[in-house]
Coordinates of C-alpha atoms in Angstrom, one line a residue:
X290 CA -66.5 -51.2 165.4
X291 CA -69.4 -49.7 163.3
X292 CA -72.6 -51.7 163.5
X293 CA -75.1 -52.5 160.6
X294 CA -78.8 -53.5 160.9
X295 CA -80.2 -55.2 157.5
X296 CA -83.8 -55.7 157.9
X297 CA -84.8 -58.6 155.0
X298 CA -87.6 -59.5 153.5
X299 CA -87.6 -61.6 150.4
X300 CA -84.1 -60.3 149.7
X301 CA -82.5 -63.2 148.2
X302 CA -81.8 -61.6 144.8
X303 CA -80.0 -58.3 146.1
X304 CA -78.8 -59.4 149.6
X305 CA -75.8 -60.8 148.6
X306 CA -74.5 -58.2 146.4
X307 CA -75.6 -55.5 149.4
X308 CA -73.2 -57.7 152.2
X309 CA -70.5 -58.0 149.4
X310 CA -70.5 -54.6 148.9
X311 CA -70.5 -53.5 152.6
X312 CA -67.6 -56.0 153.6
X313 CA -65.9 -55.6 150.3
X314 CA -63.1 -53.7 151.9
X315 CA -63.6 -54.2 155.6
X316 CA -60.5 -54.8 157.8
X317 CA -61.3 -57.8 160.2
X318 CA -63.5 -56.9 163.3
X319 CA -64.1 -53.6 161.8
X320 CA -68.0 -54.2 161.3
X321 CA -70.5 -56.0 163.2
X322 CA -73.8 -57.3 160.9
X323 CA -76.8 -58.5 161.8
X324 CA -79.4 -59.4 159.1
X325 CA -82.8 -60.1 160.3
X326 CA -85.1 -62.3 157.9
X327 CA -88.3 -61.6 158.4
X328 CA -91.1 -63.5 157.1
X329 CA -89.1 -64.9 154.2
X330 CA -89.9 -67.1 151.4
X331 CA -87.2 -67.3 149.9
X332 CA -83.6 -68.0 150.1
X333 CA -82.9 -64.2 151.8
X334 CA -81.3 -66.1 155.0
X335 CA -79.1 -68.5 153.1
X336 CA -77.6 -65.7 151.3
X337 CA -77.0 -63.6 154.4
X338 CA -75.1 -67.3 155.9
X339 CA -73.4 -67.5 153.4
X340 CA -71.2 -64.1 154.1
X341 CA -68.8 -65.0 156.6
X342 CA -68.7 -62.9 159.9
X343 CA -72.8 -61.8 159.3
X344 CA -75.1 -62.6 162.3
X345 CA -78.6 -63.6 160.9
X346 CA -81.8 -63.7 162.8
X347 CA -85.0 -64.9 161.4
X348 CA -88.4 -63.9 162.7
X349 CA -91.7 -65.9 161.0
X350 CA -93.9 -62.5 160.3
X351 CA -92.7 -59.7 157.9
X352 CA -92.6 -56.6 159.3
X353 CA -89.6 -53.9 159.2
X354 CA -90.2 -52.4 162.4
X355 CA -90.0 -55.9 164.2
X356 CA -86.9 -56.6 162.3
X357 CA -85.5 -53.3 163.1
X358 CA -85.7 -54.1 167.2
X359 CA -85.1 -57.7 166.9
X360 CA -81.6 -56.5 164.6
X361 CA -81.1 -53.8 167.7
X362 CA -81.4 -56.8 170.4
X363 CA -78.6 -58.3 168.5
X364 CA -76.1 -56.2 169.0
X365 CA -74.4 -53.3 170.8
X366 CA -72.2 -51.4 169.2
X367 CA -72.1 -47.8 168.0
X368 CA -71.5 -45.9 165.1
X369 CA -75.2 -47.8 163.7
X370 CA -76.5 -47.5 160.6
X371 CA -79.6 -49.0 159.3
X372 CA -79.5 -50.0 155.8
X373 CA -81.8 -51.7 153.8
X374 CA -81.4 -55.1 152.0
X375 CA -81.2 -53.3 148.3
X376 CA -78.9 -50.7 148.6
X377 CA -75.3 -51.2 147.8
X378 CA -73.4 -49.0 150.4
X379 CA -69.6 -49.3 149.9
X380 CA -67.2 -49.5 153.0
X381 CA -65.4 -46.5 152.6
X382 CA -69.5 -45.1 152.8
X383 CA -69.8 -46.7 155.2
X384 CA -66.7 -45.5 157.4
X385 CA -67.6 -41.8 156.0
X386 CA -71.6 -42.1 157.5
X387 CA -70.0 -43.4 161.0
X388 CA -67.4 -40.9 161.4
X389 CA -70.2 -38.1 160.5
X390 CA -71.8 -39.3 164.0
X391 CA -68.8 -38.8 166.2
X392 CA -68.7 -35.3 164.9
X393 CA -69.9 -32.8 168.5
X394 CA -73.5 -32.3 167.8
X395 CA -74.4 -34.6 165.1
X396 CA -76.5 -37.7 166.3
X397 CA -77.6 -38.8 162.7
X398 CA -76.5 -39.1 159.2
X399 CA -77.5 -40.0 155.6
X400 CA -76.0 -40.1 152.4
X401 CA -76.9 -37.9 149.0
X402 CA -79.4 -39.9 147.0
X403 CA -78.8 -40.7 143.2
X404 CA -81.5 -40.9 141.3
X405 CA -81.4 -44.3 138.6
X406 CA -84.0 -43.5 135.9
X407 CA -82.5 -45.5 133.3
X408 CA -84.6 -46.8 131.1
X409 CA -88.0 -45.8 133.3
X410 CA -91.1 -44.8 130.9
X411 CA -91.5 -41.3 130.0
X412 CA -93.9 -40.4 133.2
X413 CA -91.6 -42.2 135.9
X414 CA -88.6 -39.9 134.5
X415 CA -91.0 -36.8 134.8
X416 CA -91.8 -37.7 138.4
X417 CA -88.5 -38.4 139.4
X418 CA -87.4 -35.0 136.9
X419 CA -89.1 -33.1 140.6
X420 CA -88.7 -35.3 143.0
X421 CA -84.7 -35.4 142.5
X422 CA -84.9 -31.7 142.9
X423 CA -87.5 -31.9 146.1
X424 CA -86.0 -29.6 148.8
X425 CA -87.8 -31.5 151.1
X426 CA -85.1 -34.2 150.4
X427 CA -82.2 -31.4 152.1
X428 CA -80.3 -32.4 155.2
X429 CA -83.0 -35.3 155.7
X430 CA -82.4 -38.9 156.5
X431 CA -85.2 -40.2 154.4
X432 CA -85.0 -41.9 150.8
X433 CA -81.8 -43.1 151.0
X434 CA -81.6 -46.4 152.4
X435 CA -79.3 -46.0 154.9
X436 CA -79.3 -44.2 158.3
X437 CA -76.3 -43.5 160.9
X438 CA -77.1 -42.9 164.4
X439 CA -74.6 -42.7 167.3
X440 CA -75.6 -44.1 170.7
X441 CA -76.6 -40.7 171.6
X442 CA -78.6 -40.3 168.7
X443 CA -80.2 -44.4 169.1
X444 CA -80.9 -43.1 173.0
X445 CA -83.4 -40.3 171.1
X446 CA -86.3 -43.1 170.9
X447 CA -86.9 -46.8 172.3
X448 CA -88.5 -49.6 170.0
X449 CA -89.0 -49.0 166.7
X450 CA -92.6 -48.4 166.0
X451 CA -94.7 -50.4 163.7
X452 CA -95.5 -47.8 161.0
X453 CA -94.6 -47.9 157.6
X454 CA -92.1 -44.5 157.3
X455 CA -89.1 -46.1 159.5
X456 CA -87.0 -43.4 157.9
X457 CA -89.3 -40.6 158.4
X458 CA -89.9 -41.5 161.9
X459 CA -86.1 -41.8 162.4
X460 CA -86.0 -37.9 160.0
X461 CA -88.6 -36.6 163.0
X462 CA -86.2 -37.6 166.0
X463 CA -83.4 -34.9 165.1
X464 CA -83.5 -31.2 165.0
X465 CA -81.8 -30.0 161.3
X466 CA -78.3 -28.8 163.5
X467 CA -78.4 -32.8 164.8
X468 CA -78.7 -34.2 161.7
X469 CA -76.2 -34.4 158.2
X470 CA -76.1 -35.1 154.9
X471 CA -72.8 -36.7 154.2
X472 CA -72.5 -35.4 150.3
X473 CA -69.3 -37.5 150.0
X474 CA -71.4 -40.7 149.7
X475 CA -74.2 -41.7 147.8
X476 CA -76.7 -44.5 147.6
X477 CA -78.0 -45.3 143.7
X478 CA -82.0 -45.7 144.9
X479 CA -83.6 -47.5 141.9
X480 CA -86.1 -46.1 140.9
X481 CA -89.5 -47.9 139.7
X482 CA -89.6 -49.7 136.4
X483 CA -93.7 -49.4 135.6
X484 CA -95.8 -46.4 136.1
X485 CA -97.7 -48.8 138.0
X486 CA -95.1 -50.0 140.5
X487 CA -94.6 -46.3 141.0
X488 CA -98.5 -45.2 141.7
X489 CA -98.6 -48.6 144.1
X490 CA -95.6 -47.5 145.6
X491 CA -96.3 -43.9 146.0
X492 CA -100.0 -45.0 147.1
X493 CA -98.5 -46.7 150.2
X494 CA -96.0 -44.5 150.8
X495 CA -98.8 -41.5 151.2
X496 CA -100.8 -43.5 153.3
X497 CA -98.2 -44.5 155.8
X498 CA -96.4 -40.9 156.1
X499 CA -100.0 -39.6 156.6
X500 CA -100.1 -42.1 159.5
X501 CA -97.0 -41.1 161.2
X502 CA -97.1 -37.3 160.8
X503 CA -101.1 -37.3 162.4
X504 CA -99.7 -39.5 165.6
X505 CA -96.6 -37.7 166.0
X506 CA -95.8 -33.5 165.4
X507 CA -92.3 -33.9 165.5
X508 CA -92.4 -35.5 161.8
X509 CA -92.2 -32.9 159.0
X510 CA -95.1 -31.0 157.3
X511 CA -95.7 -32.1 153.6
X512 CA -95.7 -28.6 151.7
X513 CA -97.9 -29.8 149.3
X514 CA -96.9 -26.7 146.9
X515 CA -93.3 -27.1 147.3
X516 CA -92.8 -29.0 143.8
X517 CA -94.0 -26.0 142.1
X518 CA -92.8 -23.0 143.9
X519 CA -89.7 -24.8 144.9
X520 CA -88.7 -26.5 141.7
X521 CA -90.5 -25.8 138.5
X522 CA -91.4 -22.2 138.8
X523 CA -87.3 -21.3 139.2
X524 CA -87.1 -24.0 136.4
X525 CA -89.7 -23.4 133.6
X526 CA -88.5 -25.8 131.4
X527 CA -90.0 -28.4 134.0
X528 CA -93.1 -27.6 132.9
X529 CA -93.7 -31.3 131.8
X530 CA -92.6 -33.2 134.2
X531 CA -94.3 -30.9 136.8
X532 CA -97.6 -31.9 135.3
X533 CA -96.6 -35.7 135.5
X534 CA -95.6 -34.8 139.0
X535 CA -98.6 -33.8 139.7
X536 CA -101.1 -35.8 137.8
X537 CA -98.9 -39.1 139.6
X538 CA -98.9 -37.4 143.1
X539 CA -103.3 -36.6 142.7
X540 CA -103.4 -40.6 141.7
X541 CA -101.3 -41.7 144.6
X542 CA -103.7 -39.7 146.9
X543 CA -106.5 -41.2 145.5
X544 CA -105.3 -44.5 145.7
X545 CA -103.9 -44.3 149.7
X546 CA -107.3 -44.3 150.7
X547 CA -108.0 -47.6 149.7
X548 CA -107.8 -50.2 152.5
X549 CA -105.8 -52.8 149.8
X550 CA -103.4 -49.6 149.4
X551 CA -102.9 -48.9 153.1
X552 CA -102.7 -52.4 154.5
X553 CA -100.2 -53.7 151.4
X554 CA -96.7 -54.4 151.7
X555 CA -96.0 -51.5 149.7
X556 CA -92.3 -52.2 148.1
X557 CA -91.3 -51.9 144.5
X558 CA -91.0 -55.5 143.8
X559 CA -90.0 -54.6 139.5
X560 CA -86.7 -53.1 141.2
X561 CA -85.9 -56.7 143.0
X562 CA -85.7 -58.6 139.6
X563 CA -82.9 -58.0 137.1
X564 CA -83.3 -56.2 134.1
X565 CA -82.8 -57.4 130.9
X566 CA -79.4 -55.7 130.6
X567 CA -78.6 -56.2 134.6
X568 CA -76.8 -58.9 135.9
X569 CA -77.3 -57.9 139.5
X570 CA -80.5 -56.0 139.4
X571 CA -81.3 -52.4 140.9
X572 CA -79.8 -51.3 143.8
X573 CA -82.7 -49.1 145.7
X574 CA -86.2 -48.6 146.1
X575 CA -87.5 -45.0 145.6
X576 CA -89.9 -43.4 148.5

């Protein structure tokens, strides 16, 4: 039995389509899911009812990390991945990221990210022109939306705890020979629709990895150069989107410092609603 953890808040509009997705081609008893609802205002914990076989769990705050450990205190099974609310992970994914963890050595794993810039202004595209290339995104578990762990690999930390970079924290856990990048599967992570979702987004983002890596050194250094020696120097043509890259990244910094930045929820909320063209709306939130 693999076991998946959906922490939810305000989820309604893409739960559904994430569980139907999941269980799309499940055999019966071959997955065990708990959603936890945390904090919701909306119809998030109907939805997640009204998928047979999914456990649901409702706390009154919202908070990821609380929903993390109450979705972990819900079950016990191993292969576990930790997938969040908007990404659309397909069964056979599914099977492929909990079969990577039975593997000798390899107590986590993550899918390759796709990047979905369709239709983003001309300065999200640039941004996300650098960050797709990033090699800080190699053989790490964050920015996808979805995490395996096997019970050796869960055993690596106790609670979940209350930061903002659940995926980063979970990255810092695992040596680069424990951990894998499972290329046969990929999560679409949406990427903002607004340059302004993206700077708020970024903005919290920023301010919460700054958090985790100055209260714990196993979390990886930020090469602050790495976008240029790394990605547009081999690739001149860049050139354009580096300077979006870095005009956006200078903003976010900026902007991280501000207690209204720091303290916010954070998430891309333009990626929850459906576009225009969209009947079932994005399927990701970028880092």
């Amino acid at each position: 039995m693999v076991t998946v953890v959906v922490a939810a808040h305000d989820e309604a509009a893409v739960l559904g389509r994430t569980l139907r997705t999941l269980l799309a081609d499940a055999e019966p008893g071959e997955f065990e899911v708990v959603v936890v609802a945390n904090g919701c205002t909306d119809g998030t914990a109907a939805v997640a009812r009204s998928v047979p076989g999914v456990l649901v769990r409702e706390l009154p705050e919202p908070g990821k990390p609380a929903a993390l450990n109450a979705g972990d205190a819900a079950v016990r099974g191993f292969p576990r991945i930790y997938l969040d609310a908007d990404i659309a992970l397909e069964t056979a994914g599914a099977r492929a990221l909990a079969a990577a963890v039975t593997a000798p050595g390899i107590l986590a794993a993550a899918p390759r990210r796709r990047l979905d810039t369709t239709g983003r202004p001309l300065l999200v595209r640039g941004y996300y022109a650098i960050n797709g290339r990033h090699p800080a995104y190699r053989n790490a578990l964050f920015g996808r939306g979805a995490i395996a762990l096997s019970a050796a690999g869960r055993a690596r930390f106790g609670a979940f705890p209350d930061v903002v970079a659940d995926d980063l924290f979970l990255d810092g856990q695992f040596t680069e020979a424990e951990k894998r990048e499972v290329p046969e599967v990929a999560t679409v992570v949406a990427t903002p629709r607004r340059t302004a979702d993206l700077l708020r987004r970024l903005g919290r983002v920023r301010a919460g990895n700054a958090s985790l890596r100055a209260a714990d050194d196993r979390v990886r250094r930020a090469r602050r150069t790495s976008w240029l020696v790394d990605v547009v120097l081999p690739r001149p043509w860049l050139l354009p989107a580096g300077v979006c890259y870095a005009g956006l990244t200078l903003l976010a910094a900026t902007s991280a410092r501000r207690p209204a930045v720091r303290d916010g929820w954070g998430r891309d909320e333009s990626t929850r609603a459906p576009a225009p063209a969209e009947a079932d709306g994005a399927t990701g939130a970028a880092p």
